[in-house]
Tab-separated table of C-alpha atoms in Angstrom:
chain	number	residue	atom	x	y	z
X	1	UNK	CA	85.009	207.975	206.146
X	2	UNK	CA	82.041	207.458	208.465
X	3	UNK	CA	78.565	208.956	208.447
X	4	UNK	CA	75.761	208.573	210.434
X	5	UNK	CA	72.510	208.360	208.633
X	6	UNK	CA	68.469	207.317	208.589
X	7	UNK	CA	67.850	203.570	209.006
X	8	UNK	CA	66.379	202.278	205.121
X	9	UNK	CA	63.397	201.397	206.383
X	10	UNK	CA	62.328	203.211	209.337
X	11	UNK	CA	59.019	202.271	211.176
X	12	UNK	CA	56.176	204.101	209.872
X	13	UNK	CA	54.006	205.165	212.476
X	14	UNK	CA	55.454	207.745	215.115
X	15	UNK	CA	55.061	207.415	218.938
X	16	UNK	CA	54.153	209.689	222.163
X	17	UNK	CA	56.172	213.035	222.774
X	18	UNK	CA	56.230	214.247	226.304
X	19	UNK	CA	58.268	216.282	228.534
X	20	UNK	CA	61.738	218.088	228.187
X	21	UNK	CA	65.184	216.697	228.346
X	22	UNK	CA	67.713	219.032	230.069
X	23	UNK	CA	71.189	216.961	229.591
X	24	UNK	CA	73.335	217.778	232.984
X	25	UNK	CA	76.027	214.850	232.183
X	26	UNK	CA	78.215	216.574	229.830
X	27	UNK	CA	81.508	215.868	232.284
X	28	UNK	CA	81.145	212.671	231.695
X	29	UNK	CA	83.241	213.006	228.477
X	30	UNK	CA	85.843	214.934	230.104
X	31	UNK	CA	88.563	212.927	230.218
X	32	UNK	CA	88.850	210.853	227.205
X	33	UNK	CA	86.890	213.469	224.907
X	34	UNK	CA	88.691	216.385	224.843
X	35	UNK	CA	92.396	216.274	225.622
X	36	UNK	CA	95.097	216.641	223.549
X	37	UNK	CA	98.554	217.098	223.146
X	38	UNK	CA	101.265	218.863	221.023
X	39	UNK	CA	105.287	218.764	220.159
X	40	UNK	CA	107.493	221.494	221.139
X	41	UNK	CA	108.092	223.395	217.351
X	42	UNK	CA	111.983	223.073	218.444
X	43	UNK	CA	112.253	219.235	218.806
X	44	UNK	CA	109.492	217.818	215.666
X	45	UNK	CA	110.977	216.898	212.503
X	46	UNK	CA	110.787	219.432	209.892
X	47	UNK	CA	107.975	218.070	208.036
X	48	UNK	CA	105.996	218.659	211.573
X	49	UNK	CA	107.651	222.364	211.767
X	50	UNK	CA	105.698	222.960	208.326
X	51	UNK	CA	102.544	221.313	209.382
X	52	UNK	CA	102.621	223.212	212.510
X	53	UNK	CA	103.020	226.352	210.855
X	54	UNK	CA	100.224	226.079	208.687
X	55	UNK	CA	97.586	224.507	211.150
X	56	UNK	CA	98.515	227.617	212.950
X	57	UNK	CA	97.950	230.151	210.014
X	58	UNK	CA	94.944	228.202	209.107
X	59	UNK	CA	93.159	228.540	212.493
X	60	UNK	CA	94.426	232.051	212.808
X	61	UNK	CA	92.411	233.052	209.309
X	62	UNK	CA	94.958	233.457	207.361
X	63	UNK	CA	94.190	231.859	204.283
X	64	UNK	CA	90.197	231.760	204.492
X	65	UNK	CA	88.609	228.352	202.987
X	66	UNK	CA	89.292	228.281	198.990
X	67	UNK	CA	92.219	230.559	199.427
X	68	UNK	CA	95.344	229.690	197.502
X	69	UNK	CA	98.120	228.853	199.679
X	70	UNK	CA	101.685	229.028	199.915
X	71	UNK	CA	103.231	226.860	197.287
X	72	UNK	CA	105.271	223.662	198.096
X	73	UNK	CA	108.579	225.922	196.775
X	74	UNK	CA	107.667	228.742	198.874
X	75	UNK	CA	107.740	227.059	201.624
X	76	UNK	CA	111.301	224.628	200.877
X	77	UNK	CA	112.976	228.981	201.144
X	78	UNK	CA	111.173	229.384	203.811
X	79	UNK	CA	111.737	226.599	206.366
X	80	UNK	CA	115.119	225.462	204.126
X	81	UNK	CA	114.164	221.918	204.266
X	82	UNK	CA	113.632	219.434	200.803
X	83	UNK	CA	110.820	219.423	198.793
X	84	UNK	CA	109.620	215.639	200.066
X	85	UNK	CA	109.602	217.357	203.629
X	86	UNK	CA	107.281	219.818	202.248
X	87	UNK	CA	105.436	217.455	200.542
X	88	UNK	CA	104.978	214.686	203.207
X	89	UNK	CA	103.172	218.048	204.878
X	90	UNK	CA	100.855	218.740	202.611
X	91	UNK	CA	100.235	214.889	201.520
X	92	UNK	CA	99.230	214.676	205.780
X	93	UNK	CA	97.419	218.093	206.006
X	94	UNK	CA	95.137	216.877	202.978
X	95	UNK	CA	94.688	213.340	204.200
X	96	UNK	CA	93.074	215.538	207.623
X	97	UNK	CA	90.719	217.636	205.593
X	98	UNK	CA	92.610	220.888	205.950
X	99	UNK	CA	93.413	221.462	202.801
X	100	UNK	CA	93.086	220.857	198.653
X	101	UNK	CA	95.959	220.608	196.264
X	102	UNK	CA	94.770	220.870	192.715
X	103	UNK	CA	98.010	219.672	190.307
X	104	UNK	CA	99.748	222.681	188.638
X	105	UNK	CA	97.816	225.082	190.147
X	106	UNK	CA	98.387	224.394	193.638
X	107	UNK	CA	97.313	224.291	197.715
X	108	UNK	CA	94.105	226.008	198.771
X	109	UNK	CA	92.668	226.203	202.150
X	110	UNK	CA	89.732	223.521	202.643
X	111	UNK	CA	85.814	224.110	203.684
X	112	UNK	CA	86.089	223.410	207.491
X	113	UNK	CA	83.350	221.592	207.834
X	114	UNK	CA	85.360	218.629	206.493
X	115	UNK	CA	86.862	217.596	209.662
X	116	UNK	CA	89.348	214.923	208.392
X	117	UNK	CA	89.256	211.451	206.607
X	118	UNK	CA	87.563	209.279	209.312
X	119	UNK	CA	84.492	212.076	210.365
X	120	UNK	CA	82.232	213.668	208.456
X	121	UNK	CA	79.808	216.445	210.000
X	122	UNK	CA	76.646	216.067	208.114
X	123	UNK	CA	72.966	217.765	208.494
X	124	UNK	CA	70.426	215.675	208.871
X	125	UNK	CA	68.086	217.294	207.309
X	126	UNK	CA	69.718	217.035	203.914
X	127	UNK	CA	70.302	213.159	204.726
X	128	UNK	CA	66.475	213.127	205.248
X	129	UNK	CA	65.786	215.161	202.246
X	130	UNK	CA	68.718	212.945	200.010
X	131	UNK	CA	66.163	209.664	200.310
X	132	UNK	CA	63.211	211.226	199.190
X	133	UNK	CA	61.402	211.484	202.530
X	134	UNK	CA	60.270	214.753	204.072
X	135	UNK	CA	62.302	216.429	207.410
X	136	UNK	CA	60.240	218.006	210.298
X	137	UNK	CA	61.290	219.493	214.439
X	138	UNK	CA	59.773	220.180	216.957
X	139	UNK	CA	61.402	222.665	218.848
X	140	UNK	CA	61.417	222.619	222.337
X	141	UNK	CA	63.878	224.356	224.176
X	142	UNK	CA	65.381	227.365	223.038
X	143	UNK	CA	66.506	229.923	225.770
X	144	UNK	CA	69.791	231.492	227.547
X	145	UNK	CA	70.476	230.360	230.616
X	146	UNK	CA	73.639	229.908	233.077
X	147	UNK	CA	76.259	227.467	232.217
X	148	UNK	CA	77.399	224.387	234.852
X	149	UNK	CA	80.711	224.518	236.410
X	150	UNK	CA	81.221	221.216	233.913
X	151	UNK	CA	79.102	222.692	231.447
X	152	UNK	CA	81.369	226.022	231.092
X	153	UNK	CA	84.093	223.629	231.278
X	154	UNK	CA	83.854	222.191	227.880
X	155	UNK	CA	82.700	225.922	226.552
X	156	UNK	CA	85.782	228.285	227.121
X	157	UNK	CA	83.183	229.641	229.755
X	158	UNK	CA	83.446	230.787	233.450
X	159	UNK	CA	80.710	228.980	235.704
X	160	UNK	CA	77.597	230.859	235.752
X	161	UNK	CA	78.241	232.484	232.257
X	162	UNK	CA	75.394	232.446	229.723
X	163	UNK	CA	75.019	229.723	227.434
X	164	UNK	CA	72.224	229.839	224.360
X	165	UNK	CA	70.215	225.695	224.700
X	166	UNK	CA	68.018	224.253	222.341
X	167	UNK	CA	66.568	220.667	222.580
X	168	UNK	CA	65.177	219.553	219.596
X	169	UNK	CA	63.402	216.209	218.001
X	170	UNK	CA	63.824	215.941	214.015
X	171	UNK	CA	61.259	213.654	212.579
X	172	UNK	CA	61.721	211.638	209.121
X	173	UNK	CA	58.736	210.669	207.146
X	174	UNK	CA	56.948	212.213	210.722
X	175	UNK	CA	58.669	209.051	212.480
X	176	UNK	CA	60.815	210.865	215.469
X	177	UNK	CA	64.253	209.870	214.567
X	178	UNK	CA	66.759	212.218	216.713
X	179	UNK	CA	66.935	213.935	220.041
X	180	UNK	CA	69.240	216.586	219.966
X	181	UNK	CA	69.800	218.349	223.152
X	182	UNK	CA	72.497	221.215	222.462
X	183	UNK	CA	74.143	224.215	224.021
X	184	UNK	CA	76.077	226.942	222.226
X	185	UNK	CA	78.761	229.362	222.744
X	186	UNK	CA	77.307	232.479	222.562
X	187	UNK	CA	80.454	234.626	221.561
X	188	UNK	CA	80.860	231.820	218.630
X	189	UNK	CA	76.968	232.221	217.462
X	190	UNK	CA	75.841	235.641	219.014
X	191	UNK	CA	72.540	235.345	217.001
X	192	UNK	CA	71.923	231.397	217.756
X	193	UNK	CA	68.210	232.326	219.706
X	194	UNK	CA	66.826	234.250	217.182
X	195	UNK	CA	67.255	230.953	214.273
X	196	UNK	CA	63.909	230.038	213.243
X	197	UNK	CA	64.926	226.199	213.595
X	198	UNK	CA	61.762	224.840	212.253
X	199	UNK	CA	63.083	225.796	209.213
X	200	UNK	CA	66.703	225.388	209.332
X	201	UNK	CA	68.619	222.803	211.875
X	202	UNK	CA	71.518	223.933	213.974
X	203	UNK	CA	74.192	222.482	212.316
X	204	UNK	CA	73.771	223.764	208.886
X	205	UNK	CA	73.203	226.952	210.676
X	206	UNK	CA	76.730	226.846	212.664
X	207	UNK	CA	78.472	225.201	210.180
X	208	UNK	CA	77.842	229.149	208.275
X	209	UNK	CA	78.549	230.819	210.335
X	210	UNK	CA	80.854	229.126	212.542
X	211	UNK	CA	83.079	226.973	210.161
X	212	UNK	CA	84.637	224.271	212.605
X	213	UNK	CA	87.860	223.515	212.849
X	214	UNK	CA	88.121	220.509	214.999
X	215	UNK	CA	85.426	218.242	216.670
X	216	UNK	CA	85.981	215.339	219.504
X	217	UNK	CA	83.449	213.153	219.663
X	218	UNK	CA	81.957	209.775	221.114
X	219	UNK	CA	79.821	206.838	220.528
X	220	UNK	CA	78.064	204.287	222.601
X	221	UNK	CA	74.653	202.329	222.267
X	222	UNK	CA	73.081	202.554	225.259
X	223	UNK	CA	69.363	203.028	226.992
X	224	UNK	CA	67.142	206.429	226.594
X	225	UNK	CA	66.681	208.083	229.754
X	226	UNK	CA	63.343	207.934	230.455
X	227	UNK	CA	62.816	211.672	229.350
X	228	UNK	CA	64.663	210.706	225.820
X	229	UNK	CA	62.273	207.528	225.679
X	230	UNK	CA	59.214	209.846	225.733
X	231	UNK	CA	60.744	212.215	223.514
X	232	UNK	CA	61.622	209.756	220.805
X	233	UNK	CA	58.236	207.620	221.468
X	234	UNK	CA	59.580	204.345	222.171
X	235	UNK	CA	60.902	201.994	224.686
X	236	UNK	CA	63.097	202.505	227.993
X	237	UNK	CA	64.476	199.629	227.056
X	238	UNK	CA	65.522	200.077	223.826
X	239	UNK	CA	69.175	200.580	222.408
X	240	UNK	CA	69.870	203.439	221.442
X	241	UNK	CA	72.691	205.240	219.239
X	242	UNK	CA	74.207	208.054	221.275
X	243	UNK	CA	76.247	210.731	219.821
X	244	UNK	CA	78.005	213.030	221.840
X	245	UNK	CA	80.236	215.819	220.055
X	246	UNK	CA	81.827	219.232	220.916
X	247	UNK	CA	83.076	221.373	217.902
X	248	UNK	CA	85.601	223.844	217.989
X	249	UNK	CA	86.393	227.032	215.475
X	250	UNK	CA	89.632	228.752	215.541
X	251	UNK	CA	90.085	227.842	218.937
X	252	UNK	CA	86.674	229.238	220.068
X	253	UNK	CA	84.629	226.158	221.361
X	254	UNK	CA	81.311	226.703	219.276
X	255	UNK	CA	79.250	224.103	220.610
X	256	UNK	CA	78.530	221.085	222.768
X	257	UNK	CA	76.112	218.112	221.703
X	258	UNK	CA	74.240	214.975	222.949
X	259	UNK	CA	72.219	213.409	219.907
X	260	UNK	CA	70.000	210.392	220.612
X	261	UNK	CA	68.791	208.206	218.101
X	262	UNK	CA	66.553	204.910	218.702
X	263	UNK	CA	68.581	201.685	217.218
X	264	UNK	CA	65.857	200.405	215.128
X	265	UNK	CA	65.437	204.303	212.974
X	266	UNK	CA	69.141	204.888	212.801
X	267	UNK	CA	72.357	202.822	211.326
X	268	UNK	CA	76.065	203.702	211.179
X	269	UNK	CA	77.535	203.504	207.711
X	270	UNK	CA	81.302	203.943	206.592
X	271	UNK	CA	83.601	202.872	203.932
X	272	UNK	CA	87.407	201.587	204.246
X	273	UNK	CA	89.823	201.905	201.475
X	274	UNK	CA	94.027	200.536	201.969
């Protein structure tokens, strides 16, 4: 399971802060980041039909997080398959973080912010505070804008439709740690611009009002733009860890965000269990 977190020993001094950043390169990730495909239910293997049905019903909201889902016996009867087939479908969904299984009790819809066994969406504020450090944020942009064509496509909107835009710099003990440039679909979070992001984070708020169903992301090491460097108080030549993430809730795109972290202050952590 992979997570992102502050470097154990961030620098003691914060750098200069500067102009606003408006990120317009979202179309760069269109082809390889957001493509998906699905097999025809009629042609799918028996376990895939069971899995496809349960995922579809979860997406529609038939079972809210924590609610009891059909038992293995009920699914065996409904689909006319073996218990082993049903068990395989449920095992795969559990591995993806979509359901919870309690032996002797049943199967439950999982909390939807747990995307899969390989990606954990965490709130940066919580990560910082768990280390005994102080988080604060500076909001540089918080407004409604007209979506350009590439951005509109990623959020399921028509070109020129309203979109919410925030640009926030997050600090760890006074040191700039992340530049968060985020666009939000108003249909997914209509009150987004009313939120005070000096007291909470967009990640925390969006997980509460629009639990994500799926996420697509890219991670790359690259130099910051001139504006990102000024916002983070770093040199243009300093390598950064850049995460671009798009999330969807029950078929509706929620948000797309570009998260830029100075390489000397942030690290990717994970573990592997064969």
